[in-house]
Coordinates of C-alpha atoms in Angstrom, one line a residue:
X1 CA 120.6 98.0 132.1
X2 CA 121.7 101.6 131.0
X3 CA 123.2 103.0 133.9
X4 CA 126.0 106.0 134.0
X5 CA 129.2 104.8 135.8
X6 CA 130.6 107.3 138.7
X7 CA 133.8 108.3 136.2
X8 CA 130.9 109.4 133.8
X9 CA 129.4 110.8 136.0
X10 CA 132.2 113.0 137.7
X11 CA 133.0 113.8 134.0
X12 CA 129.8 116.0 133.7
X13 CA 129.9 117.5 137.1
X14 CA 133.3 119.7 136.0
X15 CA 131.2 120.6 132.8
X16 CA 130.9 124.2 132.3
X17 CA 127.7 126.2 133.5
X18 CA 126.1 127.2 130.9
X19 CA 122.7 129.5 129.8
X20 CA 120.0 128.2 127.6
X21 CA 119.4 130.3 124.8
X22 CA 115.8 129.1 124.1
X23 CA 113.3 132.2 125.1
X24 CA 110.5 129.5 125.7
X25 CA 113.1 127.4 127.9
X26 CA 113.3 128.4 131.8
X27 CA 116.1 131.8 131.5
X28 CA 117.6 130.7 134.8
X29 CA 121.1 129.2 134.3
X30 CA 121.3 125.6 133.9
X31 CA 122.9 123.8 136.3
X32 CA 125.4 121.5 134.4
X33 CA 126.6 119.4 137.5
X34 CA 124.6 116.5 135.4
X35 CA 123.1 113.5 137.1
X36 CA 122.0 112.3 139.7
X37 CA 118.7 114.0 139.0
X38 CA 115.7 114.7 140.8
X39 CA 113.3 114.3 138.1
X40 CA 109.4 114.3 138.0
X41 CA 107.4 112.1 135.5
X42 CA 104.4 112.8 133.6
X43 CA 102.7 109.7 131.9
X44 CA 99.3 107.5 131.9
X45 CA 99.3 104.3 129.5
X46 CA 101.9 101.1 129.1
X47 CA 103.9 102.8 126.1
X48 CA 105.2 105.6 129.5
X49 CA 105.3 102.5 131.8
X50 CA 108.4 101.4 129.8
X51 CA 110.2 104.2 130.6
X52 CA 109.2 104.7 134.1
X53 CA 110.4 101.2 134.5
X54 CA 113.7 101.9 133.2
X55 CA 113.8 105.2 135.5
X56 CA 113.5 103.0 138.2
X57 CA 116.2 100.6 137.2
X58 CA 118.2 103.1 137.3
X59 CA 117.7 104.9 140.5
X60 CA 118.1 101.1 142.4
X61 CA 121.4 100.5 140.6
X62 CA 125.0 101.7 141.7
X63 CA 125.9 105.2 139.9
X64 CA 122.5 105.6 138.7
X65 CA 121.3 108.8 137.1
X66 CA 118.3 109.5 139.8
X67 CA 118.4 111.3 143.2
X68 CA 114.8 110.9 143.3
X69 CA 111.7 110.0 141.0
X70 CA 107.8 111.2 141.4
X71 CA 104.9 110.8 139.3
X72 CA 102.0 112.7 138.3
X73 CA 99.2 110.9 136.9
X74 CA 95.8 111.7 136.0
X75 CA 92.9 110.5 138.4
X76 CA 91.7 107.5 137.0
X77 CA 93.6 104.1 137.0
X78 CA 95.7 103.9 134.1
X79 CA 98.5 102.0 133.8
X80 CA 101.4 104.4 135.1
X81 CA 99.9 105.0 138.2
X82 CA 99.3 101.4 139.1
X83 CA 102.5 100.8 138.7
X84 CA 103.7 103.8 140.5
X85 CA 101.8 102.3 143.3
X86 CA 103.3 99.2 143.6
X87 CA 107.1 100.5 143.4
X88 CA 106.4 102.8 146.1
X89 CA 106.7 106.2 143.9
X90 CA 105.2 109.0 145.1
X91 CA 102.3 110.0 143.2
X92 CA 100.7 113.0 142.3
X93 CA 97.5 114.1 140.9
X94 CA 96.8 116.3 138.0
X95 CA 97.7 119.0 137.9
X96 CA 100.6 118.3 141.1
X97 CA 101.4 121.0 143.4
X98 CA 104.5 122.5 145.1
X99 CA 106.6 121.7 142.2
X100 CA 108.8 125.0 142.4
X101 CA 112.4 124.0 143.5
X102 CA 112.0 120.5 144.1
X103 CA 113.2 118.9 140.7
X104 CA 116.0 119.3 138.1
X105 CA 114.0 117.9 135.0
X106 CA 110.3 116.3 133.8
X107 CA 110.0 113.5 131.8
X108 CA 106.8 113.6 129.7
X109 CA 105.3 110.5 128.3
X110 CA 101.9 109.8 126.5
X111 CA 100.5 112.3 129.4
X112 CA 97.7 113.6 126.7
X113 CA 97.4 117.0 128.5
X114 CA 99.1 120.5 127.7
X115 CA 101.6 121.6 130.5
X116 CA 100.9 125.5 131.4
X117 CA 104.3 127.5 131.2
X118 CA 104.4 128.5 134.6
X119 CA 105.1 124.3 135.2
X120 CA 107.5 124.2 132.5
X121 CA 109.8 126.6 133.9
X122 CA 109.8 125.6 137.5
X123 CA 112.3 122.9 136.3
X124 CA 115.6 124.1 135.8
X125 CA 116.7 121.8 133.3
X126 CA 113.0 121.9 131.5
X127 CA 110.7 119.1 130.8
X128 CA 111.5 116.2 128.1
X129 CA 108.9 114.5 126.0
X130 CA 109.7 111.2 124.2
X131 CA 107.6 110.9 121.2
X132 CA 107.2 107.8 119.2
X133 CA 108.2 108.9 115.7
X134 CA 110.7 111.1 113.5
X135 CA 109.9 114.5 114.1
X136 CA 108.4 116.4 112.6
X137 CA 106.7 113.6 110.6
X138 CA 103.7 112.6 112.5
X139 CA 103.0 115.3 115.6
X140 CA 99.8 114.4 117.4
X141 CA 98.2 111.8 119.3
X142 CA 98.6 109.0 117.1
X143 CA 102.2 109.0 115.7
X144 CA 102.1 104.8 115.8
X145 CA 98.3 104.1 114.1
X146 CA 99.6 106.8 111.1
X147 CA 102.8 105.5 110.7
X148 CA 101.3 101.4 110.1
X149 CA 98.2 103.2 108.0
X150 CA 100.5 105.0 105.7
X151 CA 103.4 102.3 105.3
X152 CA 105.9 104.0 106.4
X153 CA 108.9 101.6 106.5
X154 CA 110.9 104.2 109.1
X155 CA 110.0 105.8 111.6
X156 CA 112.1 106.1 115.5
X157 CA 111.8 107.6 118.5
X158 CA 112.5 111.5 119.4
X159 CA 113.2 113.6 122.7
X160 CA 112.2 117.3 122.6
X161 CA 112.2 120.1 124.9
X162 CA 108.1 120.5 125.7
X163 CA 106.9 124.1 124.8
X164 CA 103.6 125.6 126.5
X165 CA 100.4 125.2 124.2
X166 CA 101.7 123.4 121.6
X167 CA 102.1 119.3 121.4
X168 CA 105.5 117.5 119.4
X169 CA 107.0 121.2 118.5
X170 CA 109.7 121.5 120.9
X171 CA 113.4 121.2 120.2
X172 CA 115.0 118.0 119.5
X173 CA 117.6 116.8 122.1
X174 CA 118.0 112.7 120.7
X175 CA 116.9 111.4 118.1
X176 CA 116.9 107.4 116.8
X177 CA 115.5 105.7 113.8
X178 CA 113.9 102.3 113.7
X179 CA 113.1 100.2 110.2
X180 CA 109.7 98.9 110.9
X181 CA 109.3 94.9 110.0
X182 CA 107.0 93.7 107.2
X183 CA 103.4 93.4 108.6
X184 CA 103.8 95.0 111.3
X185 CA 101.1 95.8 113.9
X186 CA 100.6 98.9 115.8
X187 CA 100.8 97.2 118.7
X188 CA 104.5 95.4 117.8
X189 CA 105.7 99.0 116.7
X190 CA 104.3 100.6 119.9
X191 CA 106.1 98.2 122.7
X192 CA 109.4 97.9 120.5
X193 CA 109.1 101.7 120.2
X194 CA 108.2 101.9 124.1
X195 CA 111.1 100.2 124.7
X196 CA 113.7 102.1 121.9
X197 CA 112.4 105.2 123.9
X198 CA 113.3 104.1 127.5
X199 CA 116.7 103.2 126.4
X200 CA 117.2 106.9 124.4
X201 CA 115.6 108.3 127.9
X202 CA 118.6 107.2 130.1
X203 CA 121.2 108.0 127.2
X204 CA 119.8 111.4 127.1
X205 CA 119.4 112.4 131.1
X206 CA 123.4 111.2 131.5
X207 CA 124.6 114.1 129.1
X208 CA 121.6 115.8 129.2
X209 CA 123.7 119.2 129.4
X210 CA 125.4 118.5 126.7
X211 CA 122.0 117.3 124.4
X212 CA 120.5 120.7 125.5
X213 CA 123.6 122.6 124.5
X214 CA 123.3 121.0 121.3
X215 CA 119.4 121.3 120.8
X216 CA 118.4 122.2 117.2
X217 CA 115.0 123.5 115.9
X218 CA 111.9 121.3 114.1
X219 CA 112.0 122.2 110.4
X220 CA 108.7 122.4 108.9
X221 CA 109.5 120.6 105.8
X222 CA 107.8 117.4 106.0
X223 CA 106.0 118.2 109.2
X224 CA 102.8 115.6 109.0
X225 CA 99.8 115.6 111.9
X226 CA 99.0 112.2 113.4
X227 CA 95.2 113.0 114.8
X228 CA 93.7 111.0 117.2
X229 CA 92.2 107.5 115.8
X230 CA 88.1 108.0 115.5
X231 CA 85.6 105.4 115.1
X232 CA 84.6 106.7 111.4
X233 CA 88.3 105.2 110.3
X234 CA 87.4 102.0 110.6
X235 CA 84.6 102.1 107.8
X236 CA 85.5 100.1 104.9
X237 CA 85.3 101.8 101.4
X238 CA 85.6 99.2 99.0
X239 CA 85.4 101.4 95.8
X240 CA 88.3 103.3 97.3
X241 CA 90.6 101.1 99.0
X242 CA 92.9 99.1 97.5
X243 CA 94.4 95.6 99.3
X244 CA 96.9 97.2 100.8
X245 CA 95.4 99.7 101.9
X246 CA 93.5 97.7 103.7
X247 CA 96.2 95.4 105.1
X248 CA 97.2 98.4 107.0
X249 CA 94.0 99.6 108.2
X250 CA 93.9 96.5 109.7
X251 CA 97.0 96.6 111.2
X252 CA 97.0 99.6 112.3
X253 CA 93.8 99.8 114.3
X254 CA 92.4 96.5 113.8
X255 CA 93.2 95.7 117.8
X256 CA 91.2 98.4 118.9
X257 CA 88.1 98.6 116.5
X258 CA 87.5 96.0 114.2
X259 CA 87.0 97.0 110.4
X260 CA 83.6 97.6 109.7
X261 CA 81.1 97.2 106.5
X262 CA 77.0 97.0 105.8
X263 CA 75.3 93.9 104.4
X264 CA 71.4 94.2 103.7
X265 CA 71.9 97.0 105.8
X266 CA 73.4 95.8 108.8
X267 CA 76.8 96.6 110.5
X268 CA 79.1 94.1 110.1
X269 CA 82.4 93.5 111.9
X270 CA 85.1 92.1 109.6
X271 CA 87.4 90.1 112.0
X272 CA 91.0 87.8 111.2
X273 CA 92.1 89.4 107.9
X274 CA 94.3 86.7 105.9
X275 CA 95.1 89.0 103.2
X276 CA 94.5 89.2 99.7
X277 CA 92.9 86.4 98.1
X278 CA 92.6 85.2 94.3
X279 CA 89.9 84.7 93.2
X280 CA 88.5 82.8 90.2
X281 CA 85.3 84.0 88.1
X282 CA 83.2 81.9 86.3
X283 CA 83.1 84.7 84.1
X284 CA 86.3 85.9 83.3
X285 CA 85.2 89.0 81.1
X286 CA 82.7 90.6 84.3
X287 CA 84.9 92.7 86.3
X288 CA 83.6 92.4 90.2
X289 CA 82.2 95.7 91.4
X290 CA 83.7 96.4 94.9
X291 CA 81.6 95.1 97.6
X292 CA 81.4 91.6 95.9
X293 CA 81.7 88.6 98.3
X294 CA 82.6 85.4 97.2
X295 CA 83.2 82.2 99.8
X296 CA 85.9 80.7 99.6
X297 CA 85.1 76.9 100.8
X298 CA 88.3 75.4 101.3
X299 CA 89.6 77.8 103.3
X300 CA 86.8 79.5 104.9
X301 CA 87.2 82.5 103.9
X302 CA 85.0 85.7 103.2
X303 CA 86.7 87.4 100.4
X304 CA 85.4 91.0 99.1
X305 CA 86.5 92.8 96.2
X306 CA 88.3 96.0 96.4
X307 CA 89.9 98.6 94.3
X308 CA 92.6 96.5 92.7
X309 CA 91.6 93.0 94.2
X310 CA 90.1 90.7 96.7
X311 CA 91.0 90.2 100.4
X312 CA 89.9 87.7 102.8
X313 CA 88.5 87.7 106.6
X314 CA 87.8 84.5 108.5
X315 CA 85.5 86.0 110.8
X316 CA 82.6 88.7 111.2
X317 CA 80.1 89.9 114.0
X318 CA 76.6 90.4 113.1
X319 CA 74.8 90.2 116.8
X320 CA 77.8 87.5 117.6
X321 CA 80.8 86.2 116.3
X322 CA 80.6 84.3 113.2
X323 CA 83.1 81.9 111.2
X324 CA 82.8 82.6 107.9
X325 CA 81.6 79.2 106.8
X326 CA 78.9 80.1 109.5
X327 CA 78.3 82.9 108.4
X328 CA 78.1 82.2 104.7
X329 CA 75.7 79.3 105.3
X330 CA 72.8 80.3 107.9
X331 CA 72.9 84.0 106.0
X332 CA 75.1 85.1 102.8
X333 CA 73.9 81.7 101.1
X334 CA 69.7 81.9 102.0
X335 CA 69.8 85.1 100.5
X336 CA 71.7 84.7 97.6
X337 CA 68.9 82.0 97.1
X338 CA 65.8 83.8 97.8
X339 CA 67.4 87.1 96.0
X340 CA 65.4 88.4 92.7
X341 CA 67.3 90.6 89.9
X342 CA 66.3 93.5 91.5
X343 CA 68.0 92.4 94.9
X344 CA 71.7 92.1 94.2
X345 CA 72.6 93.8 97.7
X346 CA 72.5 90.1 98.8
X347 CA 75.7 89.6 97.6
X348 CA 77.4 93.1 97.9
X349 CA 79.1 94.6 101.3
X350 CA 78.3 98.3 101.0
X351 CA 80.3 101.3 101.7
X352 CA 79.0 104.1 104.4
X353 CA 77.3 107.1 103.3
X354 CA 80.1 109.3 101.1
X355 CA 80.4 111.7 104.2
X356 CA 81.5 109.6 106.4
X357 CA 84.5 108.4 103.6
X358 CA 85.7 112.4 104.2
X359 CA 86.1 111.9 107.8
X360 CA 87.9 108.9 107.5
X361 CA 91.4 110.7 106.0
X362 CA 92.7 107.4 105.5
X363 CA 94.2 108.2 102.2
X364 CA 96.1 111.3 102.5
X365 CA 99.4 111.6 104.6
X366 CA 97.9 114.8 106.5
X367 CA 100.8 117.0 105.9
X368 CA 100.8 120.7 107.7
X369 CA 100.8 123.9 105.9
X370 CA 103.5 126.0 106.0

């Protein structure tokens, strides 16, 4: 439990007063006495329930670092304000009113809405917003999905001072890297990152004086953009991708929207990726064009040929779930049979149309201009 102890804690009340120097900052004085705060908290989905759980540790225990806690949500039922409701927090909806006066600090936390600058400086201490990655690599909405799509093998967790009209450019208060495990899925990175960001929360509000005194500006070297995940990412290219590539497609998004291909013009759904497969040609000298699919029988496996390679699925959808040996038998293998020369798309999984590949953006890291 990350608590501040009372000697802590009378340690930052004799701190000095002191005036933040940040023009897009409230240019009030802040009030060093420190903790216990009154603080305000902005969030919506299970990543900002982590931290709003450890907020309310905190306030229950002895010495803790909250006077008081409120939450704003928006109206529908996500996840924050559920849980809001069942520990008794007051609750507020978007956008809250009467805010002037009646907090120290806001914590900001997958909120997905701009905060007007009129709200930001009607807390004296500003508003924090933990972000789930190094800043600036990876601003935006998606800072988790990018970093698994583009291998990254660090990333961490950062706490900036919020500025009006602009998402992820604030100062940085705490910072905290984190080495992200071999095959790693978005989701693994986004709860141990959830929970790498509570903890950096509570160490940051008990010398939160002290972290704003020490604040220090974004560069914009290496300053990437994390947009929002779209449906056209999940479009498999095969004359593009390589194995890898695809590995962490999959892992990145492949919870939320399963990998997608045509067959015989169809949609299909490419479901329980194994990896990459090997796979042996009766002729050795015909290199596979990408889109080949070739079952694998004693392990039931679908495995299509990419850039560099093959990789394997055990599953598709096409109307329903399929196994692959299912799928292979009542469709892939009748027309493979019935096919003529002139109907090789039998055995080929084709690509979208070449626009939709320049939506996608998979293969780029995004970076912002200077």
């Amino acid at each position: 439990m990350w608590t501040i102890g009372r000697t802590a804690g009378a340690a930052l009340r004799t701190l000095p007063r002191l005036r933040c120097g940040c023009t897009q900052l409230p240019c009030r004085l802040v009030s060093s006495s420190g903790p216990p705060w009154k603080l305000l908290f902005f969030g919506s989905d299970h990543f900002a329930v982590e931290s709003l759980k450890h907020l309310v540790s905190s306030r229950s225990s002895n010495g803790g670092i909250l006077e008081s806690l409120e939450v704003v949500t928006l109206s529908k039922d996500v996840p924050v304000k559920r849980f809001a409701q069942e520990h008794r927090l007051p609750v507020h909806s978007w956008p809250p009113d009467n805010v002037d006066g009646r907090f120290d600090v806001g914590v900001v936390v997958s909120f997905g809405r701009l905060l007007p600058e009129r709200l930001i400086n009607s807390f004296p201490h500003g508003i924090l917003n933990i972000h789930p990655s190094l800043l600036p690599r990876w601003r935006g909405s998606a800072p988790i999905f990018h970093t698994i799509m583009h291998g990254d093998t660090v990333t961490g967790v950062t706490i900036i001072h919020i500025r009006p009209n602009r998402f992820d450019v604030g100062p940085i208060l705490s910072q905290e890297r984190y080495e992200v495990p071999d095959n790693c899925t978005a989701d693994e990175l986004g709860a141990a990152l959830a929970t790498q960001g509570a903890h950096l929360l509570i160490d940051t509000l008990m010398t939160l004086s002290e972290r704003i005194a020490h604040r220090r500006e974004q560069t914009q070297t290496g300053a990437t953009f994390a947009p929002k995940i779209h449906p056209s990412m999940s479009w498999m290219v095969w004359e593009e991708h390589t194995c890898d590539q695809v590995d962490r497609l999959y892992r990145a998004i492949g919870s939320r929207m399963p990998l997608r291909t045509t067959w015989m013009g169809r949609t299909i759904r490419l479901l329980d990726f194994v990896g990459k497969c090997h796979i042996s040609l009766l002729d050795e000298k015909r290199k596979p064009v990408p889109g080949s699919v070739s079952y694998l029988k004693e392990s039931s496996t679908l495995a299509v040929c990419c850039k560099d390679g093959w990789v394997g699925f055990k599953a598709v959808v096409l109307k329903k779930r399929l196994t692959a040996s299912d799928f292979y038998n009542g469709f892939l293998h009748q027309a493979l049979q019935k096919r003529t020369p002139h109907q090789s798309a039998a055995g080929l999984f084709v690509s979208p149309a070449p626009e939709a590949h320049r939506r996608r953006g998979i293969s780029t890291n995004h970076v912002l201009p200077g």
